[in-house]
Amino acid sequence: MRKRGSIVCKLLASMLAKAGLTHIITMDLHQKEIQGFFSFPVDNLRASPFLIQYIQEEIPDYRNAVIVAKSPDAAKRAQSYAERLRLGLAVIHGEAQCTEQDMDDGRHSPPMVKNATVHPGLELPLMMAKEKPPITVVGDVGGRIAIIVDDIIDDVESFVAAAEILKERGAYKIFVMATHGLLSADAPRLIEESSIDEVVVTNTVPHEVQKLQCPKIKTVDISLILSEAIRRIHNGESMAYLFRNITVDD
């Protein structure tokens, strides 16, 4: 939501309801509160059990790893991984992580007024402009494996920048784990040329072409949980089994 504009996700939810949908299955919504936009049941499945299993089985010395959030916004997700794997947590904070700018798209609500008049007796406190501090890592990653976790990886510049700062701070191996691997534009080339050792994503979005361009990209199959969810809904069975040990914060 920018410039007091419309909330697009609410519009999409209304369109899907109008089209006749009565139930929807999602995988790792960017914000779980999005489920409240829908007027019918939503089952927001999680890919984290599959990614955690990959860490335990495919990273031999994962006990020497630290889970990294590439921005404070991703700290809650990273904390969930760290607690389940009994690992430490680090957070990257600073100007390099400024990925969502309040861009001026030409729309204003209400329209801009050049000479705004203020009531003589009204003095509102001025909101200070945000200023990002220099990029820094909160937490110790020296001599550790750094595992960056997020829900989506598309524009990889922020991940590449995070990998560079982690290398400078002493991390000897860097993994990136995400549910949705869009990997658009030059993402495969940037990953191949970066300090990132491996990018692990699920197959919610097809990315076979990107894998041919970059051998660092690995895929975790999550079709099992989706097919089981469809089967249970079709047969009217309980979905509780698919949400075992899932907490409100996950």
Coordinates of C-alpha atoms in Angstrom, one line a residue:
M1 CA 0.0 0.0 0.0
R2 CA 1.7 3.2 -1.2
K3 CA 0.6 6.8 -1.4
R4 CA -2.7 5.7 0.4
G5 CA -3.6 3.7 -2.7
S6 CA -5.7 0.6 -3.0
I7 CA -4.7 -2.7 -1.3
V8 CA -4.4 -4.9 -4.4
C9 CA -4.5 -8.2 -2.5
K10 CA -8.0 -7.4 -1.1
L11 CA -9.1 -6.6 -4.6
L12 CA -7.8 -10.0 -5.8
A13 CA -9.5 -11.8 -2.9
S14 CA -12.8 -10.1 -3.8
M15 CA -12.4 -11.1 -7.5
L16 CA -11.7 -14.7 -6.6
A17 CA -14.7 -14.9 -4.3
K18 CA -16.9 -13.3 -7.1
A19 CA -15.6 -15.9 -9.6
G20 CA -17.0 -18.6 -7.3
L21 CA -14.1 -20.0 -5.3
T22 CA -15.1 -21.6 -2.0
H23 CA -11.7 -22.7 -0.7
I24 CA -8.1 -21.8 -1.5
I25 CA -4.7 -23.4 -0.7
T26 CA -1.7 -21.1 -0.4
M27 CA 2.0 -21.7 0.3
D28 CA 3.8 -19.3 2.6
L29 CA 1.9 -16.1 2.1
H30 CA 4.2 -13.0 2.4
Q31 CA 2.0 -11.9 5.4
K32 CA -0.3 -14.4 7.1
E33 CA -2.7 -11.6 7.8
I34 CA -3.6 -11.7 4.1
Q35 CA -5.9 -14.7 4.9
G36 CA -8.3 -12.2 6.5
F37 CA -9.0 -10.6 3.1
F38 CA -10.8 -13.7 2.0
S39 CA -14.5 -14.4 2.7
F40 CA -13.9 -18.2 2.4
P41 CA -11.6 -20.7 4.0
V42 CA -7.8 -20.3 3.4
D43 CA -5.2 -23.0 4.2
N44 CA -1.8 -21.4 4.2
L45 CA 0.6 -24.3 4.1
R46 CA 4.3 -24.0 5.1
A47 CA 7.4 -25.0 3.2
S48 CA 9.7 -24.6 6.2
P49 CA 9.6 -28.4 7.3
F50 CA 10.9 -29.3 3.8
L51 CA 13.6 -26.6 3.9
I52 CA 14.6 -27.6 7.5
Q53 CA 14.9 -31.2 6.4
Y54 CA 17.1 -30.2 3.5
I55 CA 19.4 -28.3 5.9
Q56 CA 19.7 -31.3 8.2
E57 CA 20.3 -33.8 5.4
E58 CA 22.3 -31.9 2.8
I59 CA 24.5 -29.6 4.9
P60 CA 26.8 -32.0 6.8
D61 CA 28.1 -29.5 9.3
Y62 CA 24.9 -27.5 9.8
R63 CA 25.4 -27.5 13.5
N64 CA 28.1 -24.9 12.9
A65 CA 25.6 -22.7 11.1
V66 CA 23.8 -19.5 12.0
I67 CA 20.4 -18.5 10.6
V68 CA 20.5 -15.0 9.0
A69 CA 17.7 -12.5 8.4
K70 CA 18.7 -10.2 5.5
S71 CA 16.6 -7.4 7.0
P72 CA 14.8 -6.8 10.3
D73 CA 11.5 -7.5 8.6
A74 CA 12.6 -11.1 8.1
A75 CA 13.8 -11.7 11.7
K76 CA 10.6 -13.5 12.8
R77 CA 10.9 -16.1 10.0
A78 CA 14.6 -16.5 10.7
Q79 CA 13.9 -16.9 14.4
S80 CA 11.5 -19.7 13.7
Y81 CA 14.2 -21.6 11.7
A82 CA 16.8 -21.0 14.4
E83 CA 14.6 -22.3 17.2
R84 CA 13.7 -25.5 15.4
L85 CA 17.3 -26.2 14.4
R86 CA 18.7 -25.1 17.7
L87 CA 21.0 -22.6 16.0
G88 CA 22.1 -19.0 16.5
L89 CA 20.5 -16.0 14.9
A90 CA 22.0 -13.0 13.1
V91 CA 20.2 -10.0 11.5
I92 CA 21.6 -7.7 8.8
H93 CA 20.5 -4.1 9.2
G94 CA 21.4 -1.1 7.1
E95 CA 20.9 0.9 3.9
A96 CA 21.8 -2.0 1.5
Q97 CA 18.6 -3.8 2.5
C98 CA 16.3 -1.0 1.4
T99 CA 14.4 -3.0 -1.2
E100 CA 11.0 -1.5 -1.1
Q101 CA 11.2 2.2 -1.7
D102 CA 8.2 4.5 -1.5
M103 CA 8.4 5.2 -5.2
D104 CA 6.5 8.1 -6.7
D105 CA 4.2 6.5 -9.3
G106 CA 2.4 9.7 -10.2
R107 CA -0.7 8.9 -8.1
H108 CA -1.5 10.8 -5.0
S109 CA -4.4 10.5 -2.6
P110 CA -5.5 13.1 -1.9
P111 CA -3.9 15.2 -4.8
M112 CA -0.9 17.2 -3.9
V113 CA -1.6 20.8 -3.0
K114 CA 1.1 23.4 -3.6
N115 CA 0.1 25.9 -1.0
A116 CA -1.4 23.9 1.8
T117 CA -3.3 25.9 4.3
V118 CA -3.1 24.9 8.0
H119 CA -5.5 26.0 10.7
P120 CA -3.9 28.8 12.8
G121 CA -4.4 26.9 16.0
L122 CA -3.3 23.5 14.7
E123 CA 0.3 22.5 15.2
L124 CA 0.9 18.8 14.4
P125 CA 4.3 17.2 15.2
L126 CA 6.4 16.7 12.1
M127 CA 7.3 13.1 11.2
M128 CA 11.0 12.8 10.8
A129 CA 12.4 11.3 7.6
K130 CA 13.8 7.8 7.9
E131 CA 17.6 7.3 7.5
K132 CA 19.1 3.9 7.2
P133 CA 22.3 3.4 9.2
P134 CA 25.4 1.9 7.5
I135 CA 25.0 -1.8 6.8
T136 CA 25.9 -4.0 9.8
V137 CA 25.4 -7.5 11.1
V138 CA 23.9 -8.0 14.5
G139 CA 25.2 -11.4 15.7
D140 CA 28.4 -13.4 15.2
V141 CA 28.9 -15.2 11.9
G142 CA 32.7 -15.5 12.0
G143 CA 33.8 -19.1 11.2
R144 CA 30.2 -20.2 10.6
I145 CA 28.0 -21.3 7.8
A146 CA 25.5 -18.5 7.1
I147 CA 22.0 -19.6 6.1
I148 CA 19.8 -16.7 4.8
V149 CA 16.1 -17.5 5.0
D150 CA 13.2 -15.7 3.3
D151 CA 9.8 -16.4 1.7
I152 CA 10.7 -15.3 -1.9
I153 CA 13.8 -14.7 -4.0
D154 CA 13.3 -12.7 -7.2
D155 CA 15.5 -9.6 -7.4
V156 CA 18.7 -11.1 -6.0
E157 CA 20.7 -7.9 -5.5
S158 CA 19.8 -7.7 -1.8
F159 CA 20.8 -11.4 -1.3
V160 CA 24.1 -10.8 -3.1
A161 CA 24.8 -7.7 -1.0
A162 CA 24.0 -9.7 2.2
A163 CA 26.3 -12.5 1.1
E164 CA 29.2 -10.0 0.6
I165 CA 28.9 -8.5 4.0
L166 CA 28.6 -12.0 5.6
K167 CA 31.8 -13.0 3.8
E168 CA 33.5 -9.9 5.1
R169 CA 32.4 -10.8 8.6
G170 CA 34.0 -14.3 8.4
A171 CA 31.2 -16.6 7.2
Y172 CA 33.0 -19.4 5.2
K173 CA 29.9 -20.7 3.4
I174 CA 26.6 -19.0 2.5
F175 CA 23.3 -20.6 1.7
V176 CA 20.1 -18.9 0.7
M177 CA 16.8 -20.7 1.5
A178 CA 13.4 -19.4 0.1
T179 CA 10.0 -20.9 -0.6
H180 CA 9.3 -19.2 -3.9
G181 CA 12.1 -18.9 -6.5
L182 CA 11.0 -16.5 -9.1
L183 CA 14.7 -15.7 -10.1
S184 CA 13.7 -13.3 -12.9
A185 CA 15.9 -11.3 -15.2
D186 CA 19.7 -11.7 -14.6
A187 CA 19.2 -13.6 -11.3
P188 CA 21.0 -16.8 -12.4
R189 CA 24.0 -14.9 -13.6
L190 CA 24.2 -12.7 -10.5
I191 CA 24.0 -15.7 -8.2
E192 CA 26.7 -17.6 -10.2
E193 CA 29.1 -14.6 -9.9
S194 CA 28.3 -13.9 -6.2
S195 CA 29.7 -15.2 -2.9
I196 CA 26.6 -17.4 -2.5
D197 CA 27.4 -21.1 -2.4
E198 CA 23.9 -22.4 -2.9
V199 CA 20.3 -21.2 -3.4
V200 CA 17.7 -23.6 -2.3
V201 CA 14.1 -23.0 -3.3
T202 CA 10.9 -25.1 -3.6
N203 CA 9.1 -25.9 -6.8
T204 CA 6.0 -23.7 -6.2
V205 CA 7.2 -21.7 -9.2
P206 CA 8.8 -23.4 -12.2
H207 CA 12.5 -22.5 -12.6
E208 CA 14.1 -25.2 -14.7
V209 CA 15.5 -22.7 -17.2
Q210 CA 17.2 -20.8 -14.4
K211 CA 18.7 -24.1 -13.0
L212 CA 20.3 -24.7 -16.4
Q213 CA 21.9 -21.3 -16.3
C214 CA 23.2 -21.6 -12.7
P215 CA 24.2 -24.9 -11.1
K216 CA 24.1 -23.3 -7.6
I217 CA 20.2 -23.4 -7.7
K218 CA 18.8 -26.4 -6.0
T219 CA 15.1 -27.5 -5.7
V220 CA 13.1 -29.0 -2.9
D221 CA 9.9 -30.8 -3.9
I222 CA 6.9 -29.8 -1.9
S223 CA 4.2 -31.5 -4.1
L224 CA 3.5 -34.0 -1.3
I225 CA 2.0 -31.6 1.1
L226 CA -0.1 -29.8 -1.6
S227 CA -1.5 -33.1 -2.9
E228 CA -2.3 -34.3 0.6
A229 CA -4.1 -31.0 1.3
I230 CA -6.2 -31.4 -1.9
R231 CA -7.0 -35.0 -1.0
R232 CA -8.1 -34.1 2.6
I233 CA -10.2 -31.2 1.4
H234 CA -11.8 -33.3 -1.3
N235 CA -12.7 -36.1 1.2
G236 CA -13.8 -33.7 3.9
E237 CA -11.0 -34.8 6.3
S238 CA -9.3 -32.7 9.0
M239 CA -6.4 -30.4 7.9
A240 CA -4.9 -30.3 11.4
Y241 CA -2.4 -33.0 10.6
L242 CA -0.7 -30.7 8.0
F243 CA -0.3 -27.9 10.7
R244 CA 1.4 -29.9 13.4
N245 CA 3.8 -27.8 15.5
I246 CA 2.9 -24.7 13.5
T247 CA 2.6 -21.7 15.8
V248 CA 1.0 -18.3 15.4
D249 CA 4.4 -16.7 14.7
D250 CA 5.3 -19.1 11.9

